[in-house]
XYZ file of C-alpha atoms in Angstrom:
216
model
C 89.415 115.521 131.466
C 90.043 118.065 129.267
C 88.183 119.987 126.573
C 91.132 119.693 123.796
C 94.012 117.488 122.796
C 96.829 118.063 120.445
C 98.465 115.140 118.655
C 102.063 114.793 117.022
C 102.128 112.006 114.043
C 105.322 110.783 113.196
C 106.307 108.585 116.069
C 103.530 109.051 117.929
C 100.434 108.281 115.514
C 101.681 106.720 113.162
C 104.725 104.422 112.354
C 107.042 106.602 110.658
C 110.061 107.623 111.979
C 111.260 103.950 112.137
C 110.727 104.387 108.658
C 113.198 107.324 108.172
C 115.635 105.955 110.548
C 115.870 103.072 108.069
C 116.518 104.620 105.007
C 118.680 106.867 106.203
C 120.490 103.900 107.745
C 120.531 103.164 103.803
C 122.044 106.363 102.663
C 124.922 106.679 105.926
C 126.067 103.070 104.449
C 126.018 104.398 100.833
C 128.107 107.141 101.923
C 130.679 105.647 104.541
C 129.381 107.414 107.336
C 129.367 106.411 110.969
C 126.110 106.191 112.186
C 125.426 108.342 115.530
C 122.793 107.694 117.527
C 122.656 110.221 119.530
C 121.611 111.897 116.402
C 118.282 110.517 116.517
C 117.586 112.064 119.602
C 118.516 115.578 118.463
C 116.892 115.251 114.897
C 113.750 114.043 115.955
C 110.460 116.385 116.312
C 112.610 118.882 114.344
C 112.367 120.900 111.133
C 113.655 123.952 109.558
C 116.663 125.855 109.992
C 116.836 123.632 113.350
C 116.965 120.272 111.605
C 119.757 121.787 109.357
C 121.687 122.242 111.925
C 121.418 118.927 113.605
C 122.120 116.936 109.984
C 125.739 119.628 109.739
C 126.474 119.130 113.639
C 126.945 115.269 112.931
C 127.803 115.225 109.359
C 130.052 118.425 108.316
C 130.721 117.031 104.749
C 126.882 116.194 103.672
C 125.255 119.574 102.284
C 121.826 119.020 105.054
C 119.099 121.024 102.526
C 120.595 117.891 100.197
C 120.004 115.271 102.116
C 117.814 116.057 103.811
C 115.615 116.273 100.240
C 116.258 112.921 99.027
C 116.035 111.436 102.913
C 111.927 112.855 102.555
C 111.712 111.657 98.834
C 112.941 108.150 100.323
C 110.967 108.191 102.942
C 108.003 109.485 101.513
C 108.059 106.516 98.423
C 107.256 103.927 100.994
C 105.058 105.827 102.553
C 102.999 106.028 99.906
C 100.084 103.100 99.734
C 100.994 102.020 103.145
C 100.369 103.569 106.661
C 101.295 101.800 109.501
C 99.311 103.380 112.847
C 100.890 102.427 116.491
C 99.028 100.726 119.064
C 96.199 102.771 121.115
C 96.200 105.575 118.318
C 92.450 104.651 116.966
C 90.911 103.853 120.619
C 92.258 106.983 122.064
C 90.784 109.116 119.573
C 87.280 107.455 119.026
C 87.270 107.905 122.960
C 88.537 111.499 123.030
C 85.495 111.941 120.439
C 83.286 110.114 121.670
C 83.786 112.398 125.052
C 83.312 115.593 122.845
C 87.243 116.595 123.118
C 88.286 118.063 120.013
C 91.251 117.045 118.447
C 94.570 118.814 116.476
C 97.229 117.325 114.772
C 100.598 119.420 115.136
C 103.419 117.894 113.485
C 106.832 119.105 112.228
C 106.079 117.541 108.916
C 104.489 119.920 106.562
C 100.944 119.832 105.878
C 100.408 118.229 102.396
C 102.612 114.913 104.276
C 100.175 115.475 107.514
C 97.457 115.047 105.435
C 98.666 112.330 103.142
C 100.050 110.199 106.399
C 96.022 111.292 108.055
C 93.860 110.003 105.287
C 96.032 107.052 104.243
C 96.161 105.512 108.234
C 92.480 106.225 108.024
C 92.621 108.303 111.425
C 91.431 111.648 109.597
C 88.431 112.399 110.217
C 88.824 113.133 113.883
C 91.054 116.149 113.386
C 89.037 119.013 113.379
C 92.366 121.421 113.125
C 96.152 120.138 111.331
C 98.862 122.421 111.975
C 102.316 122.415 110.232
C 105.587 123.400 111.446
C 105.774 125.194 108.284
C 103.573 127.576 110.293
C 105.853 128.511 113.156
C 108.955 130.738 113.301
C 110.763 128.378 115.498
C 110.609 124.058 115.685
C 110.156 121.890 119.104
C 111.023 122.280 121.068
C 109.753 125.801 121.231
C 106.189 125.851 121.989
C 104.934 128.402 118.647
C 103.242 124.873 117.304
C 101.108 124.005 119.924
C 101.064 127.500 121.517
C 99.328 128.252 117.428
C 97.336 123.802 117.656
C 95.224 125.563 120.690
C 94.636 129.216 119.658
C 93.287 127.574 116.553
C 91.262 125.486 118.420
C 89.853 128.013 120.822
C 91.639 126.607 123.572
C 94.201 128.419 126.293
C 97.106 126.185 126.551
C 96.045 124.834 129.766
C 92.752 123.201 128.505
C 95.085 120.670 126.219
C 96.887 117.308 126.252
C 99.557 117.774 124.073
C 100.345 113.897 122.848
C 104.570 113.828 122.152
C 106.645 111.220 121.346
C 109.852 112.709 121.313
C 112.163 115.184 123.443
C 111.953 118.197 121.569
C 108.359 117.553 121.021
C 107.745 117.066 124.588
C 109.591 120.102 126.261
C 107.009 122.052 123.552
C 104.397 120.170 125.102
C 105.168 121.320 128.644
C 106.920 124.820 127.739
C 103.342 125.763 126.596
C 101.932 124.884 129.622
C 99.594 121.862 128.311
C 99.672 118.749 130.578
C 102.020 116.419 128.453
C 102.176 112.694 127.425
C 105.165 111.376 126.646
C 104.704 107.790 124.566
C 108.415 107.751 123.786
C 108.988 105.858 120.315
C 112.841 105.295 119.064
C 114.167 107.502 121.880
C 113.785 107.540 125.612
C 113.319 110.704 127.858
C 115.722 111.814 129.585
C 115.307 111.529 133.791
C 114.226 115.819 133.597
C 111.985 115.559 130.772
C 110.455 112.394 132.748
C 110.317 114.395 136.015
C 108.889 117.998 133.919
C 105.365 115.783 132.061
C 102.255 115.102 133.251
C 102.717 110.999 132.562
C 104.963 108.298 130.353
C 103.459 106.381 129.009
C 103.934 102.409 126.923
C 101.682 103.259 124.749
C 98.608 105.166 123.725
C 96.448 102.206 125.115
C 97.468 102.854 128.608
C 97.303 107.185 128.226
C 94.233 105.967 127.225
C 94.138 104.425 130.454
C 94.916 106.658 132.897
C 92.012 109.442 131.243
C 89.822 106.940 132.262
C 90.863 106.422 135.270
C 90.442 110.029 136.257
C 94.594 110.291 136.153
C 95.098 112.582 133.822
């Protein structure tokens, strides 16, 4: 078993990507735009300029920063008082903490959003470190955020699990040299990514079983 674990947040720990997808579909309908499902394949797990580029690529008539801000605000409004956890979150976090594993969260979201979701979801206590995409120059799929999280933990990346749900995050974990476990949420992995990661699990409960059985 690894001594360190790094978790993505949106779509992995908390069921936020579904919320933001619904909000996006509502906003697209309000503007008479057709929702391209490939957009979510590309945008999930990203942040910053890279995210703006993807919005512009798919919807060139939009002003990406203005649209993103409304999208963000409307999504956060729906999650002010309720954050739903994904299956197996508490079980896996509790097991890892009980085994002395040090745990960090590394999310493309801003630090305030990360803290809000962890606190409202009741899982803040499990994480010794919080790393935001705002702290690195290059967002996922670049490995920067996981390399920073490993440094914060005082670990070599090869000593770390990375748990991710998105294609972008999966590749970031692989490039960082971490043992990457993919738990797909909105978007299935490509065959190439499926071969590159250590495991693809339907839920975090399945990832926990693999760790307990010594398969990860």
